[in-house]
Each structure stands twice: as C-alpha cells, then as structure tokens.
Amino acid sequence: MKVLRLILGDQLNHAHSWFSQEPHLAEYVLMEVKSETDYVAHHIQKVCAFFLAMRTFAAELQANGFTVHYINLDDQNNKQSFSENIIALLASNQYSKFEYQEPDEYRVDAELKALCQNISIPSEILSSEHFFTSRTDLSQFFKGKKTLIMESFYRHMRKKHNLLMQANGEPIGDRWNFDSENRKAFNEKERVPAVTNFQNDASEIVTLLAEQGVKTIGNINGNTIPHPISRSQSIALLKYFIEEQLTLFGKYEDAMHTEHKQLFHSRLSFSLNVKLLSPAEVIDAVIEAYNKQSGTISLESVEGFVRQIIGWREFMRGVYWKEMPDYAQLNFFNHQRALPKWFWTGETKMNCLKHAIGQSLDLAYAHHIQRLMVIGNFALLFGANPREVENWYLGVYIDALEWVEITNTLGMSQFADGGIVGTKPYVSSANYINKMSNYCKGCHYNHKERVGEKACPFNSLYWNFHLQHE
Ligand code: FAD
Ligand code: DLZ
Ligand code: SF4
C-alpha cells in the first residue's frame, strides 16, 4: 500500500526530499478548489498563475515517473475543499498513510490538522524544506524580549548562516546595513533594463473561471500571464535580475516612476512564495555574482537584497506564527472606514494612487514602496478598516499569501498591531511622494499646498492623522 501525499498550490518545490525517493513509494495529489479561489476575491492573474504553475509542476512530476492525481476545478468529483477531496481519495483507494508538508497559512494548517483527526490511517506533517527558519525560531530568538526588532533578527541570521561575513565575524563592508544608501530618487538619465514578461497562455483557465463563477478582480491582457509559472522561467528571471538589475537595486529601491513600474526590483516574489525558487539558492546566486564581479555589483545592493529575504521575509513568517490567529483581528487605531470604490478601478485624480493602484490591477504587481508609501499610506491616513485593507492586498498581488501579506499589511503598513512589526506608523505627506517619484508632476493636485481646491489630499490627511492620534 502506498502513501498519499498532498501538494498545496504554494508547495511547488522541485528540490523537496519527497522527489528524490523512488516514485513507486507514494502517490501525489494537487487540486484546484473553490475553498482557495473563493476565500477572498483574487486578482485574475493570480488564480491563473497558481493554476498554470500547479499544472506545470504536476506534468513535470508525471514526466519523471511519479503518480499524480490532479483534480481540475471543474472535475465532476471535485468536492472543492482539500479535506473533502482527501477523504474521497482515501475512500476509493488503499493507502497506508497520509502525508503533507507544513502549510504556510494558519487557515489551511487548521483544516488539515482537523482532517488528520478524522481519518483512520496514520498521518504525518513534514517540513516544506523551503525557509531558513522554522515556524517557532523567531519566538525562541525573542523569548523574554518586549519588542521584536527586525535588525537584531537579521544580524543573527547573517551570522548563523555566514552570509556576507568576514572571517573575523564582522560584516563585509564593516556595516550591517546600507539602508541609508537605498533611498535615492530615480535619475532620469539612468538606463532601466526592459521588464521580463513571459507569455504564458491562460485562455483555458480564464474560461474555466468564468464557467465556474469564480469572482476575480483586476485585468488580464490578452489572456497571457507575464509572471513566471515554472522552475525554468523562475531561474531565467533570477538570472536576468542578477545580470541586469541587481547593481542598481539598492540605490533605487525606494524610487517610483510612472513609466518604469518595476525599476530595479526582481519580481521574484511569486516564484519564491510558491517555492519554485528557494530563498537559499536566490541568496547564494546573488552573493556568488557579487564575489565574482567585485566592483561592478555594489555591496549596498547585495546587502539590501539579502536583508529583504533572510531578514524581512523570514521575520514576517516568524511573527505570523507567533501572533496568529489573534493578529488578524487587531485594529490599534480602531479605523472603520470602507475603502473608496476606486481601489478596484484606479480611477482617481490623485496621480500617485492612480498609477500605483492602476498598475496593481493591470499587473498584479507593485513594488514595496508603492505598496507601503502610496497605497498603504493613503489607507492609513484615510482611516480605512484594516481588515478591508488586508483583504484588498491579499487579493490583488500575485505574491499574496496570508503568512507574508498580513504582517506586511496589518503590521508594517497599517500599524493595526500597535507596533509588533514596526516601531512607528509609516505615514507621510506629499513631500515624500514628490521626493521619491515623478507622480506629482502630472497630478491634478499640488503637492505643496495644504489647503484649497488644489491642495494635495495627502497633506491634510497627514496633519489630520497627527492631530487625531496625538
Ligand atoms: P524585491 O524588491 O525585488 O525584493 C526581493 C524579495 O525580497 C521579494 O521577492 C520578497 O520575497 C522579499 N521581500 C522584500 N520585502 C519584503 C517584505 N516586506 N516582507 C517579506 N518579504 C519581502 N510580499 C509578498 O511576498 N507577499 C505579499 O503578499 C506582500 N504584501 C505586502 C503588503 C504590503 C502592504 C507591503 C508594504 C509589502 C508587502 N510585501 C509582500 C512585501 C514586498 O512589497 C514584496 O515582497 C515585493 O514588493 C515583491 O516584489 P519583488 O519580488 O520585485 O521584490
Ligand atoms: C492562492 C491559491 C489559489 C487561488 N488556488 C489554489 C488551489 O486551487 N489549490 C491549491 O492547492 N492552492 C491554491 N492557492 C494557494 C493556497 O491558497 C495555498 O497553497 C494555501 O493557502 C497554503 O498556504
Ligand atoms: Fe499624490 Fe499629492 Fe503628488 Fe498628487 S500631488 S501625486 S495626490 S502626492
């Protein structure tokens, strides 16, 4: 009798030890289910990218001799939830054991734990073999401490994994953090590399979603997905980032521009979050390029990039598992307003929001500062209900999975956690947006004015926020 192994849509890890075992030992199952397409209204490109990536991964496993049950969204016997499909598979086949990898989301973790209580064969939960840290490492690291400081966790990670370190235990460049060098406004004379857009045909899935009545948000151009949906595309994107974008990544990390939506950002988050790439291989490739081409790739870029992945990404995951499920309900400022309707259309006279939201709806992508200092900044100053903000972010971005989205949105961006993730609310007036972008140049409003018809709404909202929360 064989083992039945579940692979979730964000567990497409080719390097998992399951796949170095003999194929005949187990059968695998992947499933497209309404419980996942419908828990929030996702961007259409996000659902298409997940399904395309899952289908490609399943086909690759099959080509390598593994037995894979792939349940399509419209399969007659699809019960539309992980648990019910597993129960049905167990009833119609003889399995000796059920195994699954640690889900990254609390919701799915709880569902699968409950499932294992209800089935009559033994079950086991295994590591997804993706992250640098376990779910509880961060809690252990900060045990007894009042506040969770990302920087101290990051330094610990650098030392523990010997990344960008000198033999004497000091950081390369004699500084841990080049954050202050990562805040340059974009120089119009700079050459910006072309964006890598893949042409993944999603027509079949677009039709499937319409037929199945799946509610989505956002746009899809020509039914193609520009995001990487396979291991080979993910590796190509990583290579392109290192060769073309890395050296200016750090300098322009916080810059924003109407014509250059990605600037020097990697767009690797989807590949990382569905585990087509591992954080270790991404960091290793970046550091190797730095070591080989010393002088042409700046340390500030390499350090800044490494910090995002072994610092912020692992930190957010640790906070998630430390604080959930209560975290999802936090609302420190008791903000209750509904988000304006134009969050779903991009139709506003505020040029920065028109571009940042419009780009999110068109591409299912915006870079960090657009998410934090334009869209999130507005939502916080406006007093939007954090749950509503969180649902918007969870739906709209290609890389949005709750474990990394909720801590960024409720914590870093909305300060709804009262300071667990960040030390202060990230708010600014128009001054910051004007400094870091060209948005204000084409705007109906005047970034310098605080009152009057043409006054930028960010200014009055900013001072109002300070008065309200004095
Ligand atoms: P790059 O700028 O090229 O950075 C490289 C990688 O570093 C990213 O791919 C990502 O894996 C990691 N990274 C960078 N910043 C963070 C961060 N703050 N937290 C965790 N990882 C980080 N990231 C997600 O992966 N999923 C989300 O749902 C998500 N929601 C966000 C919501 C808000 C309100 C904010 C402010 C940030 C959010 N982020 C999220 C973090 C960050 O904005 C994205 O990871 C990044 O924009 C993805 O684009 P990129 O791959 O081009 O990133
Ligand atoms: C995001 C997503 C979507 C839209 N659909 C599916 C799906 O049909 N099947 C699946 O296995 N995974 C999907 N996912 C990703 C899951 O939501 C994610 O794997 C879990 O929440 C665990 O983090
Ligand atoms: Fe945004 Fe204000 Fe600048 Fe217009 S003037 S782009 S609303 S910050």
Coordinates of C-alpha atoms and ligand atoms in Angstrom, one line a residue:
M1 CA 0.0 0.0 0.0
K2 CA 1.2 3.4 -0.9
V3 CA 1.4 6.8 0.9
L4 CA -0.8 9.6 -0.3
R5 CA 1.0 13.0 -0.3
L6 CA -0.8 16.3 -0.7
I7 CA 1.0 19.2 -2.5
L8 CA -0.6 22.6 -1.9
G9 CA -0.5 25.2 -4.7
D10 CA 2.3 27.1 -2.9
Q11 CA 4.4 24.0 -2.4
L12 CA 5.9 23.5 -5.9
N13 CA 9.4 22.7 -4.5
H14 CA 11.3 20.5 -7.0
A15 CA 14.1 20.0 -4.5
H16 CA 11.9 18.6 -1.8
S17 CA 13.3 15.2 -0.5
W18 CA 10.0 13.5 -1.5
F19 CA 11.1 13.8 -5.1
S20 CA 14.5 12.2 -4.6
Q21 CA 12.8 9.0 -3.3
E22 CA 11.6 6.1 -5.5
P23 CA 8.5 7.2 -7.4
H24 CA 6.6 4.0 -6.7
L25 CA 6.5 4.6 -2.9
A26 CA 3.8 7.2 -3.0
E27 CA 1.0 8.9 -4.9
Y28 CA 0.7 12.7 -5.1
V29 CA -2.3 14.9 -5.2
L30 CA -2.7 18.5 -6.3
M31 CA -6.1 20.2 -6.5
E32 CA -7.8 23.3 -7.8
V33 CA -10.5 24.0 -5.2
K34 CA -13.1 26.7 -4.6
S35 CA -12.1 26.9 -1.0
E36 CA -8.9 28.5 -2.2
T37 CA -10.2 30.5 -5.2
D38 CA -13.0 32.0 -3.1
Y39 CA -11.7 32.8 0.4
V40 CA -11.0 36.3 -1.0
A41 CA -11.6 37.8 -4.4
H42 CA -8.2 37.2 -6.0
H43 CA -6.7 39.0 -9.0
I44 CA -7.5 37.0 -12.1
Q45 CA -3.8 36.8 -13.0
K46 CA -3.1 35.4 -9.5
V47 CA -5.5 32.5 -9.9
C48 CA -4.3 31.8 -13.4
A49 CA -0.7 31.9 -12.3
F50 CA -1.3 29.4 -9.5
F51 CA -3.3 27.0 -11.7
L52 CA -0.7 27.2 -14.5
A53 CA 2.2 26.7 -12.1
M54 CA 0.4 23.8 -10.4
R55 CA -0.4 22.1 -13.7
T56 CA 3.1 22.6 -15.0
F57 CA 4.6 21.2 -11.7
A58 CA 2.2 18.1 -11.9
A59 CA 3.1 17.4 -15.5
E60 CA 6.8 17.6 -14.7
L61 CA 6.4 15.1 -11.8
Q62 CA 4.4 12.8 -14.1
A63 CA 7.2 13.0 -16.7
N64 CA 9.6 11.9 -14.0
G65 CA 7.6 8.8 -13.3
F66 CA 5.6 10.0 -10.3
T67 CA 1.9 9.1 -10.0
V68 CA 0.0 12.4 -9.6
H69 CA -3.8 12.8 -9.2
Y70 CA -4.5 16.3 -10.5
I71 CA -8.0 17.5 -9.7
N72 CA -9.2 20.3 -12.0
L73 CA -11.6 22.9 -10.8
D74 CA -14.4 21.5 -13.0
D75 CA -13.8 17.8 -12.4
Q76 CA -17.1 16.1 -11.7
N77 CA -15.9 14.5 -8.5
N78 CA -14.2 17.7 -7.1
K79 CA -15.6 18.3 -3.7
Q80 CA -14.0 21.8 -3.8
S81 CA -12.0 21.6 -0.5
F82 CA -8.7 20.0 0.4
S83 CA -10.2 17.9 3.2
E84 CA -13.2 16.5 1.3
N85 CA -11.1 15.6 -1.7
I86 CA -8.6 13.8 0.5
I87 CA -11.4 11.9 2.3
A88 CA -12.8 10.9 -1.1
L89 CA -9.4 9.7 -2.4
L90 CA -8.9 7.7 0.8
A91 CA -12.3 6.1 0.4
S92 CA -11.6 5.0 -3.2
N93 CA -8.0 3.8 -2.9
Q94 CA -5.9 1.8 -0.5
Y95 CA -3.4 4.0 1.2
S96 CA -1.2 3.1 4.2
K97 CA -0.6 6.7 5.3
F98 CA -1.4 10.4 4.5
E99 CA 1.4 12.9 4.4
Y100 CA 1.5 16.7 3.8
Q101 CA 4.0 19.5 4.1
E102 CA 3.6 22.3 6.7
P103 CA 1.1 24.7 5.2
D104 CA 2.2 28.3 5.4
E105 CA -1.3 29.6 6.2
Y106 CA -2.9 29.2 9.6
R107 CA -6.3 28.6 7.9
V108 CA -5.1 25.6 5.9
D109 CA -2.9 24.4 8.7
A110 CA -6.0 24.2 11.0
E111 CA -8.1 22.5 8.3
L112 CA -5.5 19.8 7.6
K113 CA -4.9 19.1 11.3
A114 CA -8.7 18.6 11.8
L115 CA -8.7 16.3 8.8
C116 CA -6.0 14.1 10.3
Q117 CA -8.1 13.7 13.4
N118 CA -10.9 12.3 11.3
I119 CA -9.2 9.8 9.1
S120 CA -8.5 6.2 10.0
I121 CA -5.0 5.8 8.6
P122 CA -1.8 7.3 10.2
S123 CA -0.8 10.8 9.0
E124 CA 2.4 12.9 9.2
I125 CA 3.2 16.5 8.7
L126 CA 6.7 17.3 7.2
S127 CA 8.7 20.4 6.6
S128 CA 8.3 22.2 3.3
E129 CA 12.1 22.4 3.2
H130 CA 12.0 25.9 1.9
F131 CA 12.6 28.5 4.7
F132 CA 15.8 29.3 6.6
T133 CA 13.8 29.3 9.9
S134 CA 11.2 27.0 11.4
R135 CA 7.8 28.4 12.4
T136 CA 9.0 28.9 16.0
D137 CA 12.6 30.0 15.6
L138 CA 11.7 33.7 15.8
S139 CA 9.7 33.2 19.0
Q140 CA 12.7 31.4 20.5
F141 CA 15.1 34.1 19.4
F142 CA 13.0 36.9 21.0
K143 CA 12.0 34.9 24.1
G144 CA 11.7 37.2 27.1
K145 CA 12.1 40.4 25.0
K146 CA 9.4 43.1 24.9
T147 CA 9.8 44.1 21.3
L148 CA 10.7 42.3 18.1
I149 CA 13.4 44.2 16.3
M150 CA 13.9 43.1 12.7
E151 CA 17.5 44.4 12.6
S152 CA 18.7 42.2 15.5
F153 CA 17.0 39.1 14.0
Y154 CA 18.6 40.0 10.6
R155 CA 22.1 40.2 12.2
H156 CA 21.6 36.9 13.9
M157 CA 20.6 35.3 10.5
R158 CA 23.7 36.8 8.8
K159 CA 26.0 35.3 11.5
K160 CA 24.2 32.0 11.8
H161 CA 24.3 31.4 8.0
N162 CA 27.6 33.1 7.4
L163 CA 26.2 35.4 4.8
L164 CA 28.3 38.4 3.7
M165 CA 30.6 37.9 6.7
Q166 CA 34.3 38.4 7.1
A167 CA 36.5 35.7 8.8
N168 CA 36.8 37.9 11.9
G169 CA 33.0 37.8 12.5
E170 CA 32.4 41.3 11.3
P171 CA 30.0 42.1 8.3
I172 CA 31.6 42.6 4.9
G173 CA 32.0 46.3 4.3
D174 CA 32.2 46.8 8.1
R175 CA 28.5 47.7 8.2
W176 CA 25.5 45.5 8.8
N177 CA 23.0 47.7 7.0
F178 CA 23.2 50.0 4.0
D179 CA 19.6 51.1 4.3
S180 CA 20.5 54.8 4.2
E181 CA 22.1 54.3 0.8
N182 CA 18.9 52.7 -0.5
R183 CA 16.7 55.8 -0.7
K184 CA 17.8 57.7 -3.8
A185 CA 15.2 59.3 -6.1
F186 CA 15.3 58.0 -9.7
N187 CA 17.7 59.7 -12.0
E188 CA 16.0 60.1 -15.4
K189 CA 19.4 59.6 -17.2
E190 CA 19.7 56.1 -15.9
R191 CA 19.1 53.2 -18.3
V192 CA 16.3 50.9 -17.0
P193 CA 16.5 47.3 -18.2
A194 CA 13.5 46.0 -20.1
V195 CA 11.0 44.1 -18.0
T196 CA 11.0 40.3 -18.4
N197 CA 7.5 39.4 -19.4
F198 CA 6.7 35.8 -20.1
Q199 CA 3.8 34.9 -22.5
N200 CA 2.0 32.2 -20.6
D201 CA -1.2 31.4 -22.2
A202 CA -4.0 31.3 -19.6
S203 CA -7.1 31.3 -22.0
E204 CA -8.2 27.9 -20.9
I205 CA -8.2 28.9 -17.2
V206 CA -9.8 32.3 -17.9
T207 CA -12.7 30.4 -19.5
L208 CA -12.8 27.8 -16.7
L209 CA -13.0 30.5 -14.0
A210 CA -15.9 32.3 -15.9
E211 CA -17.7 29.0 -16.3
Q212 CA -17.3 28.1 -12.7
G213 CA -18.4 31.5 -11.5
V214 CA -15.2 32.4 -9.7
K215 CA -15.2 36.0 -8.7
T216 CA -11.9 37.8 -9.5
I217 CA -10.6 41.3 -9.6
G218 CA -8.1 43.1 -11.8
N219 CA -7.2 42.8 -15.5
I220 CA -5.5 40.4 -17.8
N221 CA -4.0 41.5 -21.1
G222 CA -4.6 39.1 -24.0
N223 CA -5.2 36.2 -21.6
T224 CA -1.5 35.9 -21.0
I225 CA 0.4 35.8 -17.7
P226 CA 3.7 37.7 -17.7
H227 CA 4.7 36.1 -14.4
P228 CA 7.0 33.0 -14.2
I229 CA 5.0 29.8 -13.8
S230 CA 7.7 27.2 -14.0
R231 CA 11.0 26.4 -12.5
S232 CA 12.8 27.2 -15.7
Q233 CA 11.1 30.6 -16.0
S234 CA 11.9 31.4 -12.4
I235 CA 15.5 30.6 -12.9
A236 CA 15.6 32.8 -16.1
L237 CA 14.1 35.6 -14.1
L238 CA 16.6 35.3 -11.3
K239 CA 19.5 35.3 -13.8
Y240 CA 18.1 38.4 -15.5
F241 CA 17.8 40.1 -12.2
I242 CA 21.4 39.4 -11.3
E243 CA 22.8 40.4 -14.7
E244 CA 20.6 43.4 -15.4
Q245 CA 19.0 44.8 -12.3
L246 CA 20.9 43.9 -9.1
T247 CA 23.6 46.5 -9.3
L248 CA 21.1 49.4 -9.1
F249 CA 18.6 47.5 -6.9
G250 CA 19.8 49.1 -3.7
K251 CA 20.3 52.7 -4.9
Y252 CA 16.7 52.9 -6.4
E253 CA 14.9 50.5 -4.0
D254 CA 12.6 53.2 -2.8
A255 CA 12.2 55.1 -6.1
M256 CA 8.9 55.2 -8.0
H257 CA 8.2 56.2 -11.6
T258 CA 5.2 56.3 -13.9
E259 CA 7.0 54.7 -16.9
H260 CA 9.2 52.2 -15.0
K261 CA 6.8 50.2 -12.9
Q262 CA 9.3 47.6 -11.7
L263 CA 12.5 49.8 -11.9
F264 CA 15.3 47.5 -10.5
H265 CA 13.1 45.2 -8.4
S266 CA 13.4 41.5 -9.0
R267 CA 9.7 40.4 -9.3
L268 CA 10.8 37.1 -7.8
S269 CA 8.2 37.1 -5.0
F270 CA 5.8 34.7 -6.8
S271 CA 8.5 32.2 -7.6
L272 CA 9.7 32.3 -4.0
N273 CA 6.3 32.1 -2.4
V274 CA 5.2 29.1 -4.4
K275 CA 8.6 27.6 -3.8
L276 CA 9.7 27.3 -7.4
L277 CA 12.8 29.0 -6.1
S278 CA 14.3 28.6 -2.6
P279 CA 15.5 31.6 -0.7
A280 CA 18.9 29.9 -0.1
E281 CA 19.5 29.5 -3.9
V282 CA 18.5 33.1 -4.6
I283 CA 20.8 34.5 -1.9
D284 CA 23.6 32.2 -3.0
A285 CA 23.3 33.2 -6.6
V286 CA 23.3 36.9 -5.7
I287 CA 26.3 36.6 -3.3
E288 CA 28.2 34.5 -5.9
A289 CA 27.7 37.2 -8.5
Y290 CA 28.9 39.8 -6.1
N291 CA 32.0 37.8 -5.2
K292 CA 32.8 37.1 -8.9
Q293 CA 32.3 40.6 -10.2
S294 CA 33.6 42.5 -7.2
G295 CA 33.5 46.2 -8.1
T296 CA 30.7 46.1 -10.6
I297 CA 27.9 45.0 -8.3
S298 CA 27.5 47.3 -5.3
L299 CA 27.6 46.0 -1.8
E300 CA 24.7 48.3 -0.9
S301 CA 22.5 46.4 -3.5
V302 CA 23.6 43.0 -2.4
E303 CA 23.2 43.7 1.3
G304 CA 19.8 45.3 0.7
F305 CA 18.6 42.4 -1.3
V306 CA 19.9 39.8 1.2
R307 CA 18.2 41.7 4.0
Q308 CA 14.8 41.5 2.3
I309 CA 15.0 37.8 2.0
I310 CA 16.7 36.5 5.1
G311 CA 15.6 39.5 7.1
W312 CA 12.1 40.7 6.3
R313 CA 10.8 37.6 4.7
E314 CA 11.8 35.2 7.5
F315 CA 10.9 37.8 10.2
M316 CA 7.4 38.2 8.8
R317 CA 6.9 34.5 8.8
G318 CA 8.1 34.2 12.4
V319 CA 5.8 37.0 13.5
Y320 CA 2.9 35.3 11.7
W321 CA 3.3 32.0 13.5
K322 CA 4.0 33.8 16.8
E323 CA 0.9 36.0 16.7
M324 CA -1.8 34.2 14.8
P325 CA -4.8 33.8 15.0
D326 CA -5.4 36.9 17.2
Y327 CA -3.2 39.0 14.9
A328 CA -5.8 39.0 12.1
Q329 CA -8.3 40.9 14.4
L330 CA -6.1 43.7 15.5
N331 CA -7.2 47.3 14.9
F332 CA -5.0 49.6 17.1
F333 CA -6.4 52.9 15.8
N334 CA -10.0 51.5 15.6
H335 CA -10.2 52.6 12.0
Q336 CA -13.6 51.7 10.4
R337 CA -13.9 53.5 7.1
A338 CA -14.6 51.5 3.9
L339 CA -12.0 51.7 1.2
P340 CA -13.0 54.0 -1.7
K341 CA -14.5 52.3 -4.7
W342 CA -11.6 53.4 -6.9
F343 CA -9.3 50.9 -5.2
W344 CA -10.9 48.4 -7.7
T345 CA -10.7 50.7 -10.7
G346 CA -7.8 53.1 -10.2
E347 CA -10.0 56.0 -11.2
T348 CA -8.8 58.9 -9.0
K349 CA -7.4 62.3 -9.7
M350 CA -4.6 61.6 -7.2
N351 CA -1.9 60.6 -9.7
C352 CA 0.3 58.6 -7.4
L353 CA -2.7 56.4 -6.4
K354 CA -4.0 56.2 -10.0
H355 CA -0.6 54.8 -11.0
A356 CA 0.1 52.5 -8.1
I357 CA -3.4 51.1 -7.9
G358 CA -3.8 51.0 -11.7
Q359 CA -0.5 49.1 -12.0
S360 CA -1.6 46.7 -9.3
L361 CA -4.8 46.0 -11.2
D362 CA -3.1 45.6 -14.6
L363 CA -0.1 43.6 -13.5
A364 CA -1.0 42.1 -10.1
Y365 CA 2.3 43.7 -9.0
A366 CA 3.6 46.8 -7.4
H367 CA 6.9 47.2 -5.6
H368 CA 7.4 47.6 -1.9
I369 CA 7.3 51.4 -1.7
Q370 CA 4.3 51.7 -3.9
R371 CA 2.5 49.2 -1.6
L372 CA 3.8 50.9 1.6
M373 CA 4.2 54.6 1.0
V374 CA 1.5 55.3 -1.6
I375 CA -1.4 52.8 -1.3
G376 CA -0.9 51.8 2.4
N377 CA 0.0 55.3 3.4
F378 CA -3.3 56.6 1.9
A379 CA -5.4 53.8 3.5
L380 CA -3.9 54.5 7.0
L381 CA -4.2 58.3 6.8
F382 CA -7.8 57.9 5.4
G383 CA -8.7 55.7 8.4
A384 CA -9.7 52.6 6.4
N385 CA -10.7 49.4 8.3
P386 CA -7.6 47.3 8.4
R387 CA -9.5 44.1 7.6
E388 CA -10.8 45.6 4.4
V389 CA -7.3 46.9 3.5
E390 CA -5.9 43.4 4.2
N391 CA -8.4 41.7 2.0
W392 CA -7.6 44.1 -0.8
Y393 CA -3.8 43.3 -0.5
L394 CA -4.5 39.6 -0.1
G395 CA -6.5 39.6 -3.3
V396 CA -4.6 41.9 -5.6
Y397 CA -1.0 40.8 -5.6
I398 CA 0.5 37.8 -7.5
D399 CA 2.6 37.0 -4.4
A400 CA -0.1 37.5 -1.8
L401 CA -0.3 34.6 0.7
E402 CA -1.5 35.4 4.2
W403 CA 1.6 34.5 6.1
V404 CA 3.6 37.3 4.4
E405 CA 0.8 39.6 3.4
I406 CA -1.0 40.1 6.7
T407 CA 2.1 41.0 8.7
N408 CA 3.1 43.5 6.0
T409 CA -0.4 45.0 5.7
L410 CA -1.8 45.0 9.2
G411 CA 1.6 45.4 10.8
M412 CA 4.1 47.3 8.7
S413 CA 1.6 49.3 6.7
Q414 CA -1.5 49.9 8.8
F415 CA 0.1 49.8 12.3
A416 CA -3.1 47.8 13.3
D417 CA -0.9 45.7 15.5
G418 CA 0.1 48.7 17.6
G419 CA 3.9 48.1 16.9
I420 CA 4.6 44.4 16.8
V421 CA 6.2 44.5 13.4
G422 CA 7.2 48.1 13.1
T423 CA 8.3 50.7 15.6
K424 CA 6.2 53.5 14.1
P425 CA 3.4 54.1 11.6
Y426 CA 4.6 54.5 8.1
V427 CA 2.8 57.8 7.1
S428 CA 4.0 60.7 5.1
S429 CA 2.6 63.9 3.4
A430 CA 3.0 64.6 -0.3
N431 CA 6.6 65.8 0.3
Y432 CA 7.9 62.2 0.5
I433 CA 6.0 61.0 -2.6
N434 CA 7.2 64.0 -4.6
K435 CA 10.8 63.4 -3.5
M436 CA 10.7 59.7 -4.4
S437 CA 8.7 59.7 -7.7
N438 CA 7.6 61.7 -10.7
Y439 CA 3.9 61.2 -9.8
C440 CA 3.3 64.8 -8.6
K441 CA 4.4 66.3 -11.9
G442 CA 1.4 65.0 -13.7
C443 CA -1.1 65.4 -10.9
H444 CA -4.3 67.4 -10.7
Y445 CA -3.3 68.4 -7.1
N446 CA -0.4 70.5 -5.9
H447 CA 1.9 68.6 -3.6
K448 CA 3.0 71.9 -1.9
E449 CA -0.5 73.1 -1.0
R450 CA -2.2 72.1 2.3
V451 CA -5.5 74.0 1.9
G452 CA -7.7 75.0 -1.0
E453 CA -9.1 73.3 -4.2
K454 CA -5.8 72.1 -5.5
A455 CA -4.2 71.1 -2.2
C456 CA -2.9 67.5 -2.2
P457 CA -5.1 65.3 -0.1
F458 CA -2.1 63.6 1.4
N459 CA -1.2 66.9 3.2
S460 CA -4.5 67.4 5.0
L461 CA -4.8 63.7 5.8
Y462 CA -1.3 63.6 7.2
W463 CA -1.8 66.5 9.6
N464 CA -5.3 65.2 10.5
F465 CA -3.7 61.9 11.4
H466 CA -1.2 63.6 13.7
L467 CA -4.0 65.6 15.4
Q468 CA -6.3 62.6 15.8
H469 CA -3.6 60.3 17.2
E470 CA -1.6 62.9 19.1
Ligands
FAD1 P1 12.1 42.9 -4.4 O1 12.1 44.3 -4.1 O2 12.9 42.5 -5.6 O3 12.7 42.1 -3.1 C1 13.2 40.8 -3.2 C2 12.4 39.8 -2.4 O4 12.5 40.2 -1.0 C3 10.9 39.8 -2.6 O5 10.6 38.9 -3.8 C4 10.4 39.2 -1.4 O6 10.5 37.8 -1.4 C5 11.4 39.7 -0.3 N1 10.8 40.9 0.4 C6 11.0 42.2 0.2 N2 10.4 42.9 1.1 C7 9.7 42.1 1.9 C8 8.8 42.2 3.0 N3 8.5 43.4 3.5 N4 8.3 41.1 3.5 C9 8.6 39.9 3.1 N5 9.4 39.7 2.0 C10 9.9 40.8 1.4 N6 5.4 40.4 -0.1 C11 4.9 39.1 -0.5 O7 5.7 38.3 -0.9 N7 3.6 38.8 -0.5 C12 2.7 39.8 0.0 O8 1.5 39.5 0.0 C13 3.2 41.1 0.3 N8 2.3 42.0 0.7 C14 2.7 43.2 1.1 C15 1.8 44.2 1.5 C16 2.2 45.4 1.9 C17 1.3 46.4 2.5 C18 3.6 45.7 1.9 C19 4.1 47.1 2.3 C20 4.5 44.8 1.4 C21 4.1 43.5 1.0 N9 5.0 42.6 0.6 C22 4.5 41.3 0.3 C23 6.5 42.8 0.6 C24 7.1 43.4 -0.7 O9 6.4 44.5 -1.0 C25 7.0 42.3 -1.8 O10 7.7 41.1 -1.4 C26 7.8 42.8 -3.0 O11 7.2 44.0 -3.5 C27 7.7 41.8 -4.1 O12 8.3 42.3 -5.3 P2 9.8 41.9 -5.8 O13 9.8 40.4 -5.9 O14 10.1 42.7 -7.0 O15 10.6 42.3 -4.6
DLZ2 C1 -3.9 31.0 -3.9 C2 -4.4 29.7 -4.4 C3 -5.4 29.6 -5.2 C4 -6.1 30.8 -5.8 N1 -6.0 28.4 -5.6 C5 -5.4 27.3 -5.1 C6 -5.9 26.0 -5.4 O1 -6.9 25.8 -6.1 N2 -5.3 24.9 -4.9 C7 -4.2 25.0 -4.1 O2 -3.7 24.0 -3.6 N3 -3.7 26.2 -3.7 C8 -4.3 27.3 -4.2 N4 -3.8 28.6 -3.9 C9 -2.7 28.6 -2.9 C10 -3.2 28.2 -1.5 O3 -4.2 29.2 -1.1 C11 -2.1 28.0 -0.5 O4 -1.4 26.9 -1.0 C12 -2.5 27.7 0.8 O5 -3.3 28.7 1.4 C13 -1.4 27.3 1.8 O6 -0.6 28.4 2.1
SF4_3 FE1 -0.1 62.1 -5.0 FE2 -0.5 64.5 -3.9 FE3 1.6 64.1 -5.5 FE4 -0.9 64.2 -6.5 S1 0.2 65.8 -5.5 S2 0.7 62.7 -7.0 S3 -2.0 63.2 -4.8 S4 1.2 63.1 -3.5

